[in-house]
mmCIF file of C-alpha atoms in Angstrom:
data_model
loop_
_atom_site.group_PDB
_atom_site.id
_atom_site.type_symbol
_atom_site.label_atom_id
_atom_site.label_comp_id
_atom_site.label_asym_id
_atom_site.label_seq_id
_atom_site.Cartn_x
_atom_site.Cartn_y
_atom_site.Cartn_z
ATOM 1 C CA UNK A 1 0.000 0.000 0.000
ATOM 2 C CA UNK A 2 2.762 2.357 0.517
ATOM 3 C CA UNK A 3 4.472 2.153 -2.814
ATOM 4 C CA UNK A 4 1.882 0.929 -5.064
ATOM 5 C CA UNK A 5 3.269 -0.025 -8.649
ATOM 6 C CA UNK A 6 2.080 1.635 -11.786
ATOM 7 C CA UNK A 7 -0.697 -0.473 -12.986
ATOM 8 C CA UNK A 8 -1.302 -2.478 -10.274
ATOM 9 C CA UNK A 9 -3.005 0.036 -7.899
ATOM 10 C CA UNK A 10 -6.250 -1.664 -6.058
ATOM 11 C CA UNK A 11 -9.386 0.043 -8.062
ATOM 12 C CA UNK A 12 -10.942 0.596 -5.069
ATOM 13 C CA UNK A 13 -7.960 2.394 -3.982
ATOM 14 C CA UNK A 14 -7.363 4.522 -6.540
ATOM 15 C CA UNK A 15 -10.740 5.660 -6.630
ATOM 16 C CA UNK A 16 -10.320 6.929 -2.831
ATOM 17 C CA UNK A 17 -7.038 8.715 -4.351
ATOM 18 C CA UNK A 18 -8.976 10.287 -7.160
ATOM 19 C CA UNK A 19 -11.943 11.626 -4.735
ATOM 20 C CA UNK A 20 -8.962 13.005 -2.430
ATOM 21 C CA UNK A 21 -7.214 14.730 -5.242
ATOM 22 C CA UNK A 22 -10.740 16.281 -6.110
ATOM 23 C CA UNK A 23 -10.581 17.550 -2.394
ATOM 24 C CA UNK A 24 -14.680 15.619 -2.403
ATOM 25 C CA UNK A 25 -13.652 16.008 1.529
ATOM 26 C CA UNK A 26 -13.943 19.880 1.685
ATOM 27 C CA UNK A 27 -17.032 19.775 0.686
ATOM 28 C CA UNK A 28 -18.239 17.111 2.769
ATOM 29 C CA UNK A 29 -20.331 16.827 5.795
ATOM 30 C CA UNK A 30 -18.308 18.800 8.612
ATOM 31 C CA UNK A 31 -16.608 16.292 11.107
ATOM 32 C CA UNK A 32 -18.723 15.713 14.533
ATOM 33 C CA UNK A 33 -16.346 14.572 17.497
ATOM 34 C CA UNK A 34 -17.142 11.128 18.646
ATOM 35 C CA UNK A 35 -19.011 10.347 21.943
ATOM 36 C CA UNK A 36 -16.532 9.299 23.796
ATOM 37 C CA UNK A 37 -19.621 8.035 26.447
ATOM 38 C CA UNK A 38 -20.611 5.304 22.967
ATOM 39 C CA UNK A 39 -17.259 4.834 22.847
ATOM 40 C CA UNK A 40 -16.476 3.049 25.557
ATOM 41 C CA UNK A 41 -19.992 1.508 26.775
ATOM 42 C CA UNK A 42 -19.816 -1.336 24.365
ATOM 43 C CA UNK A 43 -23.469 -3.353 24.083
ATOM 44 C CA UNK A 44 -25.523 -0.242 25.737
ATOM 45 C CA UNK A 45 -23.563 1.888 22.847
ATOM 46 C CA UNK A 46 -25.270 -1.025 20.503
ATOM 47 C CA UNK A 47 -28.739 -0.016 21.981
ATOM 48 C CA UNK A 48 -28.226 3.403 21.575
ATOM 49 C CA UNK A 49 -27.147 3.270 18.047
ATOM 50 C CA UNK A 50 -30.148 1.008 16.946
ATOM 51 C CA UNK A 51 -32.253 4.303 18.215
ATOM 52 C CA UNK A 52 -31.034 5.932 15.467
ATOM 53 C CA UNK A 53 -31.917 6.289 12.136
ATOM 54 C CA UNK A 54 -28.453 6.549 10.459
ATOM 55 C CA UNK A 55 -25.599 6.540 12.581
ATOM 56 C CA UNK A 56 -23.379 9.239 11.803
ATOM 57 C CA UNK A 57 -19.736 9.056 11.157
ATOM 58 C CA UNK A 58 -17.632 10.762 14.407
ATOM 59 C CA UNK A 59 -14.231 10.994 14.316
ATOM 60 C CA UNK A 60 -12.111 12.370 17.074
ATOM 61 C CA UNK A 61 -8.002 12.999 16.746
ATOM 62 C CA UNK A 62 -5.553 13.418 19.984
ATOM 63 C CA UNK A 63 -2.208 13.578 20.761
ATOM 64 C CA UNK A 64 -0.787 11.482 23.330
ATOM 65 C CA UNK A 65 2.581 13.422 23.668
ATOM 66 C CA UNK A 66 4.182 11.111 25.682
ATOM 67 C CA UNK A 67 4.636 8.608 23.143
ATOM 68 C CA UNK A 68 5.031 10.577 19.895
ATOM 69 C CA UNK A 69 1.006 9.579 18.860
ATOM 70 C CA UNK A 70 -1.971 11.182 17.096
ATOM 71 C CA UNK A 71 -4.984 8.954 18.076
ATOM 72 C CA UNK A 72 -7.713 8.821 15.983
ATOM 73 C CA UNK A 73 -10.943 7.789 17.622
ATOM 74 C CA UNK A 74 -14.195 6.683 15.281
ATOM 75 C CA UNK A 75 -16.903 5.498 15.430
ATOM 76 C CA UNK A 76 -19.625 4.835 12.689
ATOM 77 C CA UNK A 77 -22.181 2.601 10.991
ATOM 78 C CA UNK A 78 -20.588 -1.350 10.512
ATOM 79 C CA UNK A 79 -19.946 -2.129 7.154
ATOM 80 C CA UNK A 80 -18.395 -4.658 4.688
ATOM 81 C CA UNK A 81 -14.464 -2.960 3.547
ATOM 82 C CA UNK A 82 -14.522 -0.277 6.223
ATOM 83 C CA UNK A 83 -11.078 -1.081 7.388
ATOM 84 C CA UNK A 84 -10.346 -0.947 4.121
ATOM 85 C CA UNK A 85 -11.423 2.705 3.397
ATOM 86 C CA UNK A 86 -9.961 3.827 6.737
ATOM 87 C CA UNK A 87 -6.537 2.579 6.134
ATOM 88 C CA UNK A 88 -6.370 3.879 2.470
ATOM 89 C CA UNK A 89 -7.181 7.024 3.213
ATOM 90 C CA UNK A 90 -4.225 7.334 6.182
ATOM 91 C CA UNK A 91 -2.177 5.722 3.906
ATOM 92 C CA UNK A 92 -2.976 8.224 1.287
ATOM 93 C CA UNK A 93 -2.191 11.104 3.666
ATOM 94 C CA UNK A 94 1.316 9.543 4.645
ATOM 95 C CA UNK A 95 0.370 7.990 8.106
ATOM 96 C CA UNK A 96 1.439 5.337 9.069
ATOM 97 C CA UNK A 97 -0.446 2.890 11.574
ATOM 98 C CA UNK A 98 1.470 1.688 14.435
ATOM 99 C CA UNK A 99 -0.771 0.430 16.418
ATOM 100 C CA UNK A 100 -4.913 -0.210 15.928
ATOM 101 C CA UNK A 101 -7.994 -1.499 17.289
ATOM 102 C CA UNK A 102 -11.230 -2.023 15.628
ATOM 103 C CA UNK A 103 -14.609 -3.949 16.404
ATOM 104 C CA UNK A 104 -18.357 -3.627 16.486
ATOM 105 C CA UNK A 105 -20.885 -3.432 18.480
ATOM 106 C CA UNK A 106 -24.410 -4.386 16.954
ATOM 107 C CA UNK A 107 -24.903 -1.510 13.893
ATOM 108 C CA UNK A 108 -22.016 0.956 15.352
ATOM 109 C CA UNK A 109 -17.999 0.136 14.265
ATOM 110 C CA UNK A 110 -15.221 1.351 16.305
ATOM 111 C CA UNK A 111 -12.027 1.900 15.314
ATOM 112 C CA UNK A 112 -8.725 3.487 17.432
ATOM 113 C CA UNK A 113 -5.715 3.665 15.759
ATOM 114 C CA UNK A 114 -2.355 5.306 16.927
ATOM 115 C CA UNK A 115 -0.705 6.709 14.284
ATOM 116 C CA UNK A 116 2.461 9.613 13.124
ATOM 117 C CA UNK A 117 3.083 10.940 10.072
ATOM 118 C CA UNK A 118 5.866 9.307 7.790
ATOM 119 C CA UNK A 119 8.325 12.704 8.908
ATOM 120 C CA UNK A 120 7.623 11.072 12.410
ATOM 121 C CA UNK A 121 5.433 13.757 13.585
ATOM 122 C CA UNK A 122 2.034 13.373 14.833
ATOM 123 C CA UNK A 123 -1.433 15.262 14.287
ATOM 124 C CA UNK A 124 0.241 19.259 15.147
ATOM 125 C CA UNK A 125 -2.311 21.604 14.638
ATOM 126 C CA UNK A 126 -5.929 22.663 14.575
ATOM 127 C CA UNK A 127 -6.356 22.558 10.619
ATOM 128 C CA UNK A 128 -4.311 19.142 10.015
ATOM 129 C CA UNK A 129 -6.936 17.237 12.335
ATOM 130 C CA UNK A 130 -9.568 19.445 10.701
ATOM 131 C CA UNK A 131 -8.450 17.913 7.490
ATOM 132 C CA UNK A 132 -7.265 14.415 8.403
ATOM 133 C CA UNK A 133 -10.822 14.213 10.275
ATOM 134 C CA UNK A 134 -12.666 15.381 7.024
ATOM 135 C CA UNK A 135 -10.867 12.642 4.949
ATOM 136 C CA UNK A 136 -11.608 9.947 7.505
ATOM 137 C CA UNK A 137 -15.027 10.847 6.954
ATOM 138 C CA UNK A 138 -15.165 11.257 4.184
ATOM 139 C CA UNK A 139 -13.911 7.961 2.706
ATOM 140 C CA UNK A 140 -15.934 6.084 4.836
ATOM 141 C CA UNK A 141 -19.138 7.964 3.626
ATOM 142 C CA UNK A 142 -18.168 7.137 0.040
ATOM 143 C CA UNK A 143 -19.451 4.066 -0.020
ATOM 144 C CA UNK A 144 -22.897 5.054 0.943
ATOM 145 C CA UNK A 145 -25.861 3.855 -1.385
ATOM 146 C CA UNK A 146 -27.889 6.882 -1.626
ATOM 147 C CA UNK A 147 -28.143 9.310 -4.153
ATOM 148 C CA UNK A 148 -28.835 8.224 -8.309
ATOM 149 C CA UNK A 149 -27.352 4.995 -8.638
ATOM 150 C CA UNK A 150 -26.156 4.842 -12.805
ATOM 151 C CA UNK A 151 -24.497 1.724 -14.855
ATOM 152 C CA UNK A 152 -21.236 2.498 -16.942
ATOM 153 C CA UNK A 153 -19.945 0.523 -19.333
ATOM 154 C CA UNK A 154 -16.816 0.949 -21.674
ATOM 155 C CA UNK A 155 -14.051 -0.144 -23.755
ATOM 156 C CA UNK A 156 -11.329 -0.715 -21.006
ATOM 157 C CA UNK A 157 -8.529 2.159 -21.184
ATOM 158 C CA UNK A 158 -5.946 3.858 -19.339
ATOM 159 C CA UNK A 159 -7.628 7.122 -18.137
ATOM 160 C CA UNK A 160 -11.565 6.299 -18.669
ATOM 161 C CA UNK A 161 -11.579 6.620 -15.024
ATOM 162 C CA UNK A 162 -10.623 10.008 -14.451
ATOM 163 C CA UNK A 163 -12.076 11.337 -17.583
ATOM 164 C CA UNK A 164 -15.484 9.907 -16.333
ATOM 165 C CA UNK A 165 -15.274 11.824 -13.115
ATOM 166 C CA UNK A 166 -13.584 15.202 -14.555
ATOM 167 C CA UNK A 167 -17.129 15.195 -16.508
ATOM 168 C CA UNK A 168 -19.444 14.455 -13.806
ATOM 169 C CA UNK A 169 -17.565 17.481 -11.896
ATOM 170 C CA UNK A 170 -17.597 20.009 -15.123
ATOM 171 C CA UNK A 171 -21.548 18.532 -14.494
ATOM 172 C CA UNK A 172 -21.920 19.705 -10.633
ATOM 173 C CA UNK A 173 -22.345 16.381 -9.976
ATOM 174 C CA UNK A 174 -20.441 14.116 -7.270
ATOM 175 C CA UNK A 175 -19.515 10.752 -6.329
ATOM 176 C CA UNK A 176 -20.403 8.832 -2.944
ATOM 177 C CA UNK A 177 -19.922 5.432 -4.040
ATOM 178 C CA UNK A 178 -18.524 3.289 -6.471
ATOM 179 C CA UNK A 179 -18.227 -0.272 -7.454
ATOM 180 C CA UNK A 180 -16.069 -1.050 -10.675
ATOM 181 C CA UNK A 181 -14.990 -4.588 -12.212
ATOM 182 C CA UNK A 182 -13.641 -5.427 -15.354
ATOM 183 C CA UNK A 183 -15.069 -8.245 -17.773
ATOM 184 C CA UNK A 184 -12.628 -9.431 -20.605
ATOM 185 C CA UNK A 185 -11.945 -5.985 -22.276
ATOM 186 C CA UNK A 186 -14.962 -4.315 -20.711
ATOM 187 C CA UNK A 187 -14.711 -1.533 -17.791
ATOM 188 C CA UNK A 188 -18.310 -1.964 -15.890
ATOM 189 C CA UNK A 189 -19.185 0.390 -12.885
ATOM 190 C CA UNK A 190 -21.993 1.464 -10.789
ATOM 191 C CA UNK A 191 -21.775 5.529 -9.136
ATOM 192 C CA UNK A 192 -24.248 6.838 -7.003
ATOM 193 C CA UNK A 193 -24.378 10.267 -7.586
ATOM 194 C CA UNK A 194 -25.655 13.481 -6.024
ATOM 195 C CA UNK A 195 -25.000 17.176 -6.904
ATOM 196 C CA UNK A 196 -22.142 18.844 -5.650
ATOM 197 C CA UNK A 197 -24.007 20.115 -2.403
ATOM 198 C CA UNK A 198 -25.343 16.910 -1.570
ATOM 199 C CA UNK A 199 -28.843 17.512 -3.239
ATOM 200 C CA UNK A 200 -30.749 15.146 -5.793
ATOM 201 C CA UNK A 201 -29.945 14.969 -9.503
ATOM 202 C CA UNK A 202 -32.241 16.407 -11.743
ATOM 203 C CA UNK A 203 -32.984 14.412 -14.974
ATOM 204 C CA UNK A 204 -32.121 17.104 -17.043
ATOM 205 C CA UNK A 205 -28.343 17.285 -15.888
ATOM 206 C CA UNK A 206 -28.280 13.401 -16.133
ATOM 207 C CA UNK A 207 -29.265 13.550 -19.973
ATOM 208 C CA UNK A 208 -27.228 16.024 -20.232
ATOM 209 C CA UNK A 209 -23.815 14.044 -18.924
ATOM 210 C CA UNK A 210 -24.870 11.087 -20.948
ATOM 211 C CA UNK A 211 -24.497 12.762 -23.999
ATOM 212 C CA UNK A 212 -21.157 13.942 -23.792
ATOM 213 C CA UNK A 213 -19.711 10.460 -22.262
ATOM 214 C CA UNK A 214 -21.013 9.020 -25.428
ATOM 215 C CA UNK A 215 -18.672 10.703 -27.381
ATOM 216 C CA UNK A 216 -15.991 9.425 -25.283
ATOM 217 C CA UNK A 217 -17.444 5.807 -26.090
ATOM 218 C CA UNK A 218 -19.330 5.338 -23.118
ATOM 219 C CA UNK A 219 -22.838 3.909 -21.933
ATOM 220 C CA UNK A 220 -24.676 5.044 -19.154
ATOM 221 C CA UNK A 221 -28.069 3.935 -17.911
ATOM 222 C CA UNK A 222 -29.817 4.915 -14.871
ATOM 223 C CA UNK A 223 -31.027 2.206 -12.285
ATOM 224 C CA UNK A 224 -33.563 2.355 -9.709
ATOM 225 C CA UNK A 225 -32.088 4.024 -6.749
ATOM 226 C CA UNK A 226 -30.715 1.767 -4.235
ATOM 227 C CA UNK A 227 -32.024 2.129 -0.488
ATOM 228 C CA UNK A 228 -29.507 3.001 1.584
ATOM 229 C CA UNK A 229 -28.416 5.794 3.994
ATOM 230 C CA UNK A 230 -30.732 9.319 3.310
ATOM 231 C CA UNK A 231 -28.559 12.074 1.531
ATOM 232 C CA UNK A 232 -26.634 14.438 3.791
ATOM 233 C CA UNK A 233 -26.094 18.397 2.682
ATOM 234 C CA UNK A 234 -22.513 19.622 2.774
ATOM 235 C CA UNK A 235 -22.042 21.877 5.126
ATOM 236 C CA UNK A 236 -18.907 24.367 5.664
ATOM 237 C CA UNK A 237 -16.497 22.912 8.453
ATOM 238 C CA UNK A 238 -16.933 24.689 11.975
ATOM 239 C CA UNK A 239 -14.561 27.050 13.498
ATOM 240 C CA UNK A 240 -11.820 25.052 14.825
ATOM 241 C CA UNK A 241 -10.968 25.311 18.674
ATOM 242 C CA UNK A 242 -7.607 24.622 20.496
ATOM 243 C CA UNK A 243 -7.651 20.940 20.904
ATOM 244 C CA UNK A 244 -6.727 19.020 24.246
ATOM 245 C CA UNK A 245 -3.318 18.342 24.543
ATOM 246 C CA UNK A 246 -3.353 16.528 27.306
ATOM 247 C CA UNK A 247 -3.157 12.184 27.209
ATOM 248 C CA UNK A 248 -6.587 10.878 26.963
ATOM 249 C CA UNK A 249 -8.117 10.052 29.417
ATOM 250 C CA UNK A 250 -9.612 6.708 28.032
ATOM 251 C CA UNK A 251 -8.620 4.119 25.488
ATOM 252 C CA UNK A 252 -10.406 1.716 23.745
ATOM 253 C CA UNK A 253 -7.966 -1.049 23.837
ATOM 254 C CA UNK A 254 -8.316 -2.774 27.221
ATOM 255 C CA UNK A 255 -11.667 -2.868 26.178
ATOM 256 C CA UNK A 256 -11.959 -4.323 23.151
ATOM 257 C CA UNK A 257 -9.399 -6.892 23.725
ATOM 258 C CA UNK A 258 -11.753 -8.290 26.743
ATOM 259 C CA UNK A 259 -14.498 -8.454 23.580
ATOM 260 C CA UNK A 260 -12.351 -9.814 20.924
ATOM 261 C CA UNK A 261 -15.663 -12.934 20.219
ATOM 262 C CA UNK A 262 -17.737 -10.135 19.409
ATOM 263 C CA UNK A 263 -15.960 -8.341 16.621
ATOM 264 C CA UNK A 264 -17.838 -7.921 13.903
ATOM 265 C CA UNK A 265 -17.423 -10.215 10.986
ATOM 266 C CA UNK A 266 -17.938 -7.421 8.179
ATOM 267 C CA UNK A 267 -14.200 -6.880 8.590
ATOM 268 C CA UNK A 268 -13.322 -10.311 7.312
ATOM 269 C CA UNK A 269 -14.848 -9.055 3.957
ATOM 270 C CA UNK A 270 -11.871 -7.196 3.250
ATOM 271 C CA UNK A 271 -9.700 -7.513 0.286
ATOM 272 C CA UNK A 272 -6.493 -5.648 -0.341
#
């Protein structure tokens, strides 16, 4: 994952990458700090979560100067390839992962992971955990199944890809899932799509992008939407505040250890 060779890149992967260059996380829904109460309660955290329509994606980021760590706290709805999506997207920002935990309890996933940049620092200032929290949540949001869901298919290429997603953003129109395999020569994918503020697409905007892919030798026909999680509108990201510097006062560790039968077994769905 940390030198990936030309060619060989994970699609799933390289999607994430794409959506990062594309900065899809500025835009996103701003980054809620996680209940550190959930956190830690384990089965009555379950209960709670199943109150809730759609649990939302927290995501909380601490230095624990004694050690040389940023630890990033989250918490979120339980879900085939989430380890996956978290890990990329550190990777992707040059962490590396030292230590982690991760589990679930009924609907809600929780992950800890200690981490420092590749430079050896950790999480310094107000706008790097503003940022590294925004991407967390924003790849794990990704694969939500709301919005239009469409069906590509094309000639395989080098580059259909990226000029797919350069139009849907020339468009106003943006990406929060993907699934992509390829079939003998064929490139076949399915996007879920919403306009670049998080609203619904109007028909007129998807006639409009199917015309021009089609000069670029590409089909695209809409499905019936896929239920899923409801749409959220992008918001701009809150003020930032002086973070605690202090250790934290609880880890999720001891706990989860003492609950390792109960992790959830979404995580064995994972492919690199």
């Amino acid at each position: 994952m940390s030198a990936p060779v030309r060619g060989r890149v994970h699609t799933e992967r390289r999607m994430h990458q794409l959506m990062h260059d594309d900065r899809d996380y500025e835009s996103g829904p701003a980054p809620t700090p996680v209940d550190e109460e959930h956190f830690c309660m384990g089965d009555r955290a379950a209960t709670a979560a199943r109150s809730v329509h759609r649990t939302q994606t927290r995501v909380t980021i601490e230095n624990w100067e004694e050690r040389g760590y940023a630890i990033v706290k989250m918490t979120s709805r339980d879900r085939p390839k989430l380890l996956f999506d978290t890990v990329c997207a550190l990777t992707d920002m040059h962490y590396v992962v030292f230590h982690a935990t991760a589990g679930a309890q009924g609907p809600l996933a929780i992950q800890e992971y200690y981490i420092r940049h590749k430079d050896g620092r950790t999480v310094d200032s107000n706008a790097e955990r503003q940022k590294v929290s925004r991407c967390l949540v924003a790849a794990v949001e990704r694969r939500a199944s709301h919005g239009v869901r469409v069906e590509v298919r094309a000639t395989d290429r080098s580059g259909l890809l990226s000029d797919f997603t350069r139009m849907l953003r020339e468009h106003g129109l943006s990406l929060l899932r993907v699934e992509i395999k390829r079939q003998k020569e064929e490139a076949i994918g399915t996007f879920f799509l919403v306009t670049d503020t998080g609203g619904e697409v109007r028909p007129e905007a998807l006639c409009a992008v199917r015309a021009r892919v089609a000069e670029m030798g590409i089909s695209l026909d809409v499905a019936k939407g896929a239920p899923g999680w409801p749409p959220v509108k992008k918001t701009r990201a809150p003020a930032t505040s002086p973070a605690d510097q202090e250790r934290p006062r609880s880890s999720l560790g001891s706990f989860l250890w003492s609950h390792l039968g109960k992790l959830s077994n979404n995580f064995g769905l994972i492919r690199s």
